[in-house]
Amino acid sequence: DKGEFRHYMLKEIYEQPKVIAACLEGRISETKVLTSCFGADSAFLKDIDNIHIVACGTSYHAGMVAKYWIEELANIPCTVEVASEYRYRKVAVPKNTLFLTLSQSGETADTLAALRMAKELNYLTTLAICNVPSSTLVRESDLTLLTNAGAEIGVASTKAFTTQLTALLITSIAIASEKGELNEKKQAGLVTALRSLPAYVDAAIKQDEAIKLVSEQFANKHNALFLGRGPMFPIALEGALKLKEISYIHAEAYPAGELKHGPLALVDETMPIITVAPNNQMLDKLKSNLQEVRARGGELYVFGAKETGFEEAEGIYYNEVPWVEEVLEPIVHTIPLQLLSYHVAVVKGTDVDQPRNLAKSVTVE
Ligand code: M6R
């Protein structure tokens, strides 16, 4: 039931504060992540020396964000690969490697095939972060962390993605702590930030009307370029996927530092460039990338906290996102990109919940 909402996708975007809270529920105390959320025996956490993440589509993008968290917080090498590549190659598995799959449905054929292959290899254990408790992926994995997002009907993944990110941050903190890489004070700080997450996401959703206005600019666009740096690069990829999936506008995402290595040639006054600005030491670098784009006439659509210092100007559309702790930026800054693609699709009159050629769950290769 869509209730007061015109589409399931919008309903699911608005559900995010609630389902993120459900994903956190019972998994954190005031000061720590409760390792019991990985099952009765969480001893494997301290044995992990390597992580292989395998997933498809939006779930793959969640994995890409997790790589930044895992390497930063736990100091453990982490690789991320799409399941349809992983399953058809010879994979070298270092000692004590965790095999981690991400899937909303738990029925994606390539992800399941990758898990079955991994079970024949020398992994420490297999963990699935999944939304459907009764799924094949959950049944066949050694360990599971459910995302608790509730049924997701819209083909475009929204709340499944942000709850995957939440579960991945919980996992990264748990591993970091068990590996002795995170002191109590730092862990308490991260957990306090996590507690604020539902409220931050709620504040980001409040920009809905402003984003709806901006979306009208995209009605006649044929292309769009998303730029990001650091963990905001996978968020740019996810923004581009969402836009192409439901509005059929060709969209690409690049790490902003790659602009000069090719995509800058595409930029002219017909090319909108969308970016989510982080509030960290990469901000100045991003700003200079954006100047390069502006100098070629590209129109900029910037989402960032007030603290980033962006303002509306000729050729620059600025939309505010709430200030959040840096570690949470990839989660909270996803919201404006979801809303943008949603409203662009509505403006273009496409079938938002059931885009052409796509199925909710890809159970064939
Ligand atoms: O159920 P899964 O998370 O395994 O699905 C993976 C992809 O098919 C899925 O994320 C797809 O990319 C979404 N429709 C994107 O919105």
Short mmCIF file of C-alpha atoms and ligand atoms in Angstrom, two decimals:
data_model
loop_
_atom_site.label_atom_id
_atom_site.label_comp_id
_atom_site.label_asym_id
_atom_site.label_seq_id
_atom_site.Cartn_x
_atom_site.Cartn_y
_atom_site.Cartn_z
CA ASP A 1 0.00 0.00 0.00
CA LYS A 2 1.45 3.35 -1.09
CA GLY A 3 -0.59 5.25 1.48
CA GLU A 4 -0.39 9.01 0.91
CA PHE A 5 2.47 8.61 -1.58
CA ARG A 6 2.21 8.69 -5.34
CA HIS A 7 4.85 5.99 -5.83
CA TYR A 8 6.42 3.23 -3.76
CA MET A 9 9.82 4.76 -4.40
CA LEU A 10 8.86 8.00 -2.66
CA LYS A 11 7.25 6.11 0.20
CA GLU A 12 10.42 4.06 0.61
CA ILE A 13 12.61 7.18 0.56
CA TYR A 14 10.48 8.64 3.35
CA GLU A 15 10.64 5.42 5.36
CA GLN A 16 14.40 5.66 5.73
CA PRO A 17 14.61 7.29 9.18
CA LYS A 18 12.38 4.55 10.55
CA VAL A 19 14.10 1.59 8.89
CA ILE A 20 17.60 2.88 9.68
CA ALA A 21 16.48 3.00 13.33
CA ALA A 22 15.24 -0.60 12.92
CA CYS A 23 18.62 -1.58 11.49
CA LEU A 24 20.39 -0.08 14.52
CA GLU A 25 17.96 -1.52 17.04
CA GLY A 26 19.56 -4.07 19.39
CA ARG A 27 22.94 -3.72 17.66
CA ILE A 28 24.47 -0.82 19.55
CA SER A 29 24.66 0.09 23.22
CA GLU A 30 25.30 3.64 24.44
CA THR A 31 28.98 3.27 23.65
CA LYS A 32 29.61 0.23 21.47
CA VAL A 33 28.51 -2.05 18.70
CA LEU A 34 27.13 -5.29 20.19
CA THR A 35 29.05 -8.07 18.49
CA SER A 36 26.23 -10.47 19.39
CA CYS A 37 24.44 -9.14 16.29
CA PHE A 38 26.63 -11.50 14.24
CA GLY A 39 25.32 -14.52 16.15
CA ALA A 40 26.30 -16.37 19.29
CA ASP A 41 29.90 -16.85 18.19
CA SER A 42 31.43 -13.58 17.11
CA ALA A 43 35.01 -14.78 17.70
CA PHE A 44 35.63 -14.72 13.92
CA LEU A 45 35.74 -10.91 13.98
CA LYS A 46 39.18 -10.73 15.54
CA ASP A 47 40.55 -13.34 13.10
CA ILE A 48 39.72 -11.34 9.96
CA ASP A 49 42.85 -10.18 8.11
CA ASN A 50 41.22 -9.49 4.72
CA ILE A 51 37.78 -8.85 3.29
CA HIS A 52 36.30 -9.68 -0.13
CA ILE A 53 32.98 -7.95 -0.79
CA VAL A 54 30.87 -9.24 -3.68
CA ALA A 55 27.51 -7.83 -4.85
CA CYS A 56 25.60 -6.37 -7.84
CA GLY A 57 24.14 -2.97 -8.74
CA THR A 58 23.25 -0.71 -5.85
CA SER A 59 24.45 -3.34 -3.36
CA TYR A 60 27.87 -3.20 -5.06
CA HIS A 61 27.95 0.57 -4.50
CA ALA A 62 27.26 -0.01 -0.79
CA GLY A 63 30.25 -2.36 -0.77
CA MET A 64 32.42 0.31 -2.37
CA VAL A 65 31.60 2.73 0.46
CA ALA A 66 32.36 0.01 3.03
CA LYS A 67 35.87 -0.42 1.64
CA TYR A 68 36.67 3.15 2.78
CA TRP A 69 35.29 2.49 6.27
CA ILE A 70 36.97 -0.89 6.69
CA GLU A 71 40.40 0.26 5.58
CA GLU A 72 40.14 3.52 7.55
CA LEU A 73 38.71 2.16 10.79
CA ALA A 74 39.94 -1.45 10.91
CA ASN A 75 43.12 -1.09 8.85
CA ILE A 76 42.25 -4.29 6.97
CA PRO A 77 42.64 -4.64 3.19
CA CYS A 78 39.29 -4.89 1.45
CA THR A 79 38.39 -5.56 -2.20
CA VAL A 80 34.97 -5.05 -3.76
CA GLU A 81 33.84 -6.77 -6.93
CA VAL A 82 30.65 -7.24 -8.94
CA ALA A 83 29.40 -10.80 -8.60
CA SER A 84 29.15 -11.41 -12.36
CA GLU A 85 32.91 -10.82 -12.65
CA TYR A 86 33.98 -12.56 -9.47
CA ARG A 87 32.19 -15.79 -10.24
CA TYR A 88 33.91 -16.35 -13.58
CA ARG A 89 37.53 -15.87 -12.63
CA LYS A 90 40.15 -17.51 -10.52
CA VAL A 91 40.27 -15.67 -7.20
CA ALA A 92 43.30 -15.65 -4.92
CA VAL A 93 42.15 -15.86 -1.31
CA PRO A 94 44.63 -14.72 1.33
CA LYS A 95 44.56 -16.44 4.70
CA ASN A 96 41.78 -15.34 7.09
CA THR A 97 39.66 -13.59 4.49
CA LEU A 98 36.01 -12.83 5.20
CA PHE A 99 33.67 -13.31 2.22
CA LEU A 100 30.94 -10.68 2.48
CA THR A 101 27.91 -10.50 0.17
CA LEU A 102 25.39 -7.67 0.01
CA SER A 103 21.93 -8.12 -1.41
CA GLN A 104 18.50 -6.64 -0.88
CA SER A 105 16.63 -9.65 -2.22
CA GLY A 106 19.03 -12.44 -1.37
CA GLU A 107 18.01 -14.04 -4.68
CA THR A 108 20.33 -12.35 -7.20
CA ALA A 109 21.65 -15.19 -9.37
CA ASP A 110 25.21 -13.92 -9.77
CA THR A 111 25.60 -13.14 -6.06
CA LEU A 112 24.34 -16.61 -5.13
CA ALA A 113 26.70 -18.22 -7.63
CA ALA A 114 29.58 -16.19 -6.18
CA LEU A 115 28.71 -17.38 -2.67
CA ARG A 116 28.57 -21.00 -3.83
CA MET A 117 31.97 -20.61 -5.44
CA ALA A 118 33.39 -18.91 -2.33
CA LYS A 119 32.24 -21.80 -0.17
CA GLU A 120 34.60 -24.04 -2.12
CA LEU A 121 37.50 -21.67 -1.52
CA ASN A 122 39.53 -21.14 1.57
CA TYR A 123 37.56 -18.33 3.25
CA LEU A 124 37.43 -17.76 6.99
CA THR A 125 33.65 -17.57 6.85
CA THR A 126 30.81 -16.15 4.73
CA LEU A 127 28.64 -13.27 5.92
CA ALA A 128 25.55 -11.96 4.11
CA ILE A 129 24.13 -8.49 4.71
CA CYS A 130 20.65 -8.97 3.34
CA ASN A 131 17.13 -7.62 3.61
CA VAL A 132 15.07 -10.79 3.17
CA PRO A 133 15.33 -13.20 6.11
CA SER A 134 13.87 -16.17 4.20
CA SER A 135 16.11 -15.72 1.14
CA THR A 136 18.46 -18.26 -0.41
CA LEU A 137 21.48 -16.06 0.34
CA VAL A 138 20.65 -15.98 4.05
CA ARG A 139 20.03 -19.72 4.08
CA GLU A 140 23.31 -20.56 2.40
CA SER A 141 25.64 -18.12 4.18
CA ASP A 142 27.41 -19.03 7.43
CA LEU A 143 26.44 -15.74 9.06
CA THR A 144 23.84 -13.05 8.41
CA LEU A 145 23.23 -9.47 9.40
CA LEU A 146 19.72 -8.46 8.35
CA THR A 147 19.15 -4.89 7.21
CA ASN A 148 15.56 -4.77 8.50
CA ALA A 149 14.41 -2.32 5.80
CA GLY A 150 11.05 -4.06 5.32
CA ALA A 151 9.66 -4.96 1.89
CA GLU A 152 11.06 -2.78 -0.90
CA ILE A 153 8.66 -2.66 -3.85
CA GLY A 154 10.14 0.06 -6.09
CA VAL A 155 12.64 -1.44 -8.53
CA ALA A 156 15.03 1.41 -7.73
CA SER A 157 16.71 0.52 -4.48
CA THR A 158 16.55 3.29 -1.85
CA LYS A 159 15.96 2.22 1.75
CA ALA A 160 17.69 -1.11 1.06
CA PHE A 161 20.85 0.84 0.17
CA THR A 162 20.94 3.15 3.19
CA THR A 163 20.24 0.28 5.58
CA GLN A 164 22.99 -1.77 3.91
CA LEU A 165 25.33 1.15 4.55
CA THR A 166 24.18 1.32 8.17
CA ALA A 167 24.77 -2.43 8.62
CA LEU A 168 28.17 -2.09 6.94
CA LEU A 169 29.19 0.72 9.27
CA ILE A 170 28.15 -1.40 12.26
CA THR A 171 30.24 -4.26 10.83
CA SER A 172 33.25 -2.03 10.18
CA ILE A 173 33.15 -0.70 13.74
CA ALA A 174 32.79 -4.21 15.20
CA ILE A 175 35.77 -5.53 13.23
CA ALA A 176 37.89 -2.47 14.01
CA SER A 177 37.14 -2.81 17.70
CA GLU A 178 37.80 -6.57 17.85
CA LYS A 179 41.05 -6.10 15.94
CA GLY A 180 42.16 -3.56 18.56
CA GLU A 181 42.21 -0.71 16.03
CA LEU A 182 39.52 1.38 17.71
CA ASN A 183 39.79 2.70 21.26
CA GLU A 184 36.72 2.99 23.48
CA LYS A 185 36.46 6.73 23.12
CA LYS A 186 36.54 6.65 19.35
CA GLN A 187 34.02 3.82 19.24
CA ALA A 188 31.70 5.73 21.60
CA GLY A 189 31.94 8.74 19.27
CA LEU A 190 31.02 6.65 16.23
CA VAL A 191 28.11 5.03 18.06
CA THR A 192 26.81 8.43 19.17
CA ALA A 193 26.94 9.55 15.54
CA LEU A 194 25.05 6.40 14.49
CA ARG A 195 22.33 7.18 17.03
CA SER A 196 21.75 10.53 15.33
CA LEU A 197 21.51 8.97 11.89
CA PRO A 198 17.71 8.60 11.68
CA ALA A 199 17.30 12.29 12.64
CA TYR A 200 19.91 13.39 10.08
CA VAL A 201 18.21 11.41 7.33
CA ASP A 202 14.92 12.96 8.33
CA ALA A 203 16.47 16.43 8.03
CA ALA A 204 17.84 15.55 4.56
CA ILE A 205 14.37 14.45 3.42
CA LYS A 206 13.03 17.86 4.46
CA GLN A 207 14.80 19.30 1.38
CA ASP A 208 12.33 17.44 -0.81
CA GLU A 209 10.46 20.52 -2.07
CA ALA A 210 13.65 22.38 -2.94
CA ILE A 211 15.00 19.37 -4.83
CA LYS A 212 11.71 19.01 -6.67
CA LEU A 213 12.15 22.56 -7.99
CA VAL A 214 15.68 21.84 -9.18
CA SER A 215 14.57 18.63 -10.89
CA GLU A 216 12.59 20.65 -13.45
CA GLN A 217 15.90 21.73 -14.95
CA PHE A 218 16.52 18.13 -15.99
CA ALA A 219 13.37 17.61 -18.05
CA ASN A 220 15.19 18.13 -21.35
CA LYS A 221 18.61 16.83 -20.47
CA HIS A 222 20.05 13.81 -22.25
CA ASN A 223 23.20 13.39 -20.20
CA ALA A 224 24.43 14.04 -16.69
CA LEU A 225 27.77 13.71 -14.97
CA PHE A 226 28.09 12.89 -11.26
CA LEU A 227 31.34 13.68 -9.47
CA GLY A 228 32.56 12.64 -6.05
CA ARG A 229 35.75 12.06 -4.13
CA GLY A 230 36.61 9.46 -1.51
CA PRO A 231 33.56 7.62 -0.15
CA MET A 232 31.38 10.11 -2.01
CA PHE A 233 32.56 8.61 -5.30
CA PRO A 234 30.44 5.45 -4.83
CA ILE A 235 27.58 7.76 -3.82
CA ALA A 236 28.05 9.56 -7.15
CA LEU A 237 27.92 6.16 -8.90
CA GLU A 238 24.71 5.36 -7.05
CA GLY A 239 23.23 8.77 -7.97
CA ALA A 240 24.02 8.13 -11.63
CA LEU A 241 22.57 4.61 -11.52
CA LYS A 242 19.37 5.90 -9.95
CA LEU A 243 18.98 8.66 -12.55
CA LYS A 244 19.52 6.35 -15.54
CA GLU A 245 17.40 3.58 -14.08
CA ILE A 246 14.21 5.56 -13.59
CA SER A 247 14.48 8.67 -15.78
CA TYR A 248 16.39 7.08 -18.71
CA ILE A 249 18.83 9.99 -18.78
CA HIS A 250 22.32 8.81 -19.62
CA ALA A 251 24.38 9.43 -16.51
CA GLU A 252 27.95 8.64 -15.59
CA ALA A 253 29.92 9.05 -12.42
CA TYR A 254 33.60 9.80 -12.03
CA PRO A 255 35.97 10.39 -9.16
CA ALA A 256 36.39 14.17 -9.50
CA GLY A 257 40.16 13.81 -9.88
CA GLU A 258 39.65 11.83 -13.10
CA LEU A 259 37.91 14.72 -14.89
CA LYS A 260 41.03 15.90 -16.66
CA HIS A 261 41.80 12.38 -17.79
CA GLY A 262 38.93 12.30 -20.26
CA PRO A 263 35.39 13.26 -19.22
CA LEU A 264 36.14 17.00 -19.21
CA ALA A 265 35.91 16.76 -23.01
CA LEU A 266 32.18 16.10 -22.63
CA VAL A 267 31.49 19.27 -20.68
CA ASP A 268 29.67 22.13 -22.37
CA GLU A 269 26.63 24.26 -21.48
CA THR A 270 24.24 21.35 -22.05
CA MET A 271 25.92 19.12 -19.49
CA PRO A 272 24.66 19.19 -15.90
CA ILE A 273 27.25 18.18 -13.32
CA ILE A 274 25.96 16.92 -10.00
CA THR A 275 28.13 16.65 -6.95
CA VAL A 276 27.79 15.99 -3.28
CA ALA A 277 30.41 17.99 -1.43
CA PRO A 278 32.10 16.43 1.57
CA ASN A 279 33.00 18.66 4.47
CA ASN A 280 36.61 17.55 4.82
CA GLN A 281 40.11 18.12 3.54
CA MET A 282 39.02 17.05 0.03
CA LEU A 283 36.62 19.98 -0.26
CA ASP A 284 39.15 22.40 -1.74
CA LYS A 285 40.26 19.83 -4.29
CA LEU A 286 36.65 19.26 -5.29
CA LYS A 287 36.06 23.00 -5.58
CA SER A 288 38.92 23.36 -8.02
CA ASN A 289 37.54 20.44 -10.09
CA LEU A 290 34.19 22.23 -10.16
CA GLN A 291 35.81 25.46 -11.34
CA GLU A 292 37.23 23.56 -14.28
CA VAL A 293 33.72 22.44 -15.16
CA ARG A 294 32.21 25.90 -14.71
CA ALA A 295 34.93 27.41 -16.91
CA ARG A 296 33.66 25.19 -19.76
CA GLY A 297 30.08 26.32 -19.27
CA GLY A 298 28.87 23.19 -17.42
CA GLU A 299 25.94 23.75 -15.05
CA LEU A 300 26.69 22.73 -11.48
CA TYR A 301 24.23 21.15 -9.06
CA VAL A 302 25.89 21.05 -5.67
CA PHE A 303 24.57 19.33 -2.56
CA GLY A 304 26.52 20.17 0.55
CA ALA A 305 26.31 21.34 4.14
CA LYS A 306 26.32 25.11 4.77
CA GLU A 307 29.83 24.69 6.17
CA THR A 308 31.13 23.85 2.68
CA GLY A 309 30.65 27.50 1.74
CA PHE A 310 28.82 26.88 -1.54
CA GLU A 311 26.29 29.46 -2.66
CA GLU A 312 23.94 29.92 -5.57
CA ALA A 313 25.59 31.80 -8.39
CA GLU A 314 25.29 31.96 -12.12
CA GLY A 315 25.31 28.38 -13.38
CA ILE A 316 25.45 26.98 -9.84
CA TYR A 317 22.41 25.47 -8.16
CA TYR A 318 23.10 24.90 -4.50
CA ASN A 319 21.02 22.67 -2.23
CA GLU A 320 21.68 22.33 1.44
CA VAL A 321 22.19 19.01 3.18
CA PRO A 322 22.44 18.83 6.97
CA TRP A 323 25.88 18.87 8.58
CA VAL A 324 26.78 15.38 9.78
CA GLU A 325 29.85 13.63 11.15
CA GLU A 326 32.15 12.78 8.25
CA VAL A 327 31.72 9.02 8.62
CA LEU A 328 27.96 9.39 8.03
CA GLU A 329 28.16 11.62 4.96
CA PRO A 330 27.80 8.78 2.42
CA ILE A 331 24.54 7.69 4.03
CA VAL A 332 22.91 11.08 4.57
CA HIS A 333 24.09 12.57 1.27
CA THR A 334 22.49 9.72 -0.66
CA ILE A 335 19.06 11.14 0.17
CA PRO A 336 19.17 14.25 -2.08
CA LEU A 337 20.32 12.13 -5.02
CA GLN A 338 17.44 9.69 -4.50
CA LEU A 339 14.99 12.60 -4.38
CA LEU A 340 16.53 14.21 -7.45
CA SER A 341 16.21 11.08 -9.59
CA TYR A 342 12.69 10.51 -8.31
CA HIS A 343 11.48 14.01 -9.21
CA VAL A 344 13.26 14.01 -12.56
CA ALA A 345 11.48 10.75 -13.43
CA VAL A 346 8.14 12.25 -12.38
CA VAL A 347 8.81 15.35 -14.51
CA LYS A 348 9.67 13.10 -17.46
CA GLY A 349 6.60 10.94 -16.87
CA THR A 350 8.40 7.60 -16.77
CA ASP A 351 7.19 4.58 -14.82
CA VAL A 352 8.98 5.28 -11.56
CA ASP A 353 8.30 2.06 -9.70
CA GLN A 354 8.59 -0.27 -12.68
CA PRO A 355 11.21 1.09 -15.09
CA ARG A 356 11.33 -0.47 -18.55
CA ASN A 357 13.46 -3.59 -19.08
CA LEU A 358 14.23 -4.05 -15.37
CA ALA A 359 13.13 -6.55 -12.73
CA LYS A 360 13.24 -6.05 -8.97
CA SER A 361 15.15 -9.22 -8.43
CA VAL A 362 17.58 -10.48 -11.07
CA THR A 363 17.27 -14.23 -10.65
CA VAL A 364 18.72 -15.05 -14.08
CA GLU A 365 22.28 -14.44 -15.27
O1 M6R B 1 18.69 -7.75 -4.51
P1 M6R B 1 20.08 -7.25 -4.79
O2 M6R B 1 20.54 -6.21 -3.85
O3 M6R B 1 21.07 -8.39 -4.88
O4 M6R B 1 19.99 -6.61 -6.23
C1 M6R B 1 21.12 -6.13 -6.89
C2 M6R B 1 20.75 -5.21 -8.03
O5 M6R B 1 20.00 -5.89 -8.99
C3 M6R B 1 19.98 -3.98 -7.57
O6 M6R B 1 20.64 -3.29 -6.56
C4 M6R B 1 19.72 -3.01 -8.74
O7 M6R B 1 20.92 -2.46 -9.18
C5 M6R B 1 18.73 -1.93 -8.29
N1 M6R B 1 17.53 -1.99 -9.10
C6 M6R B 1 19.25 -0.54 -8.39
O8 M6R B 1 18.33 0.40 -7.96
#
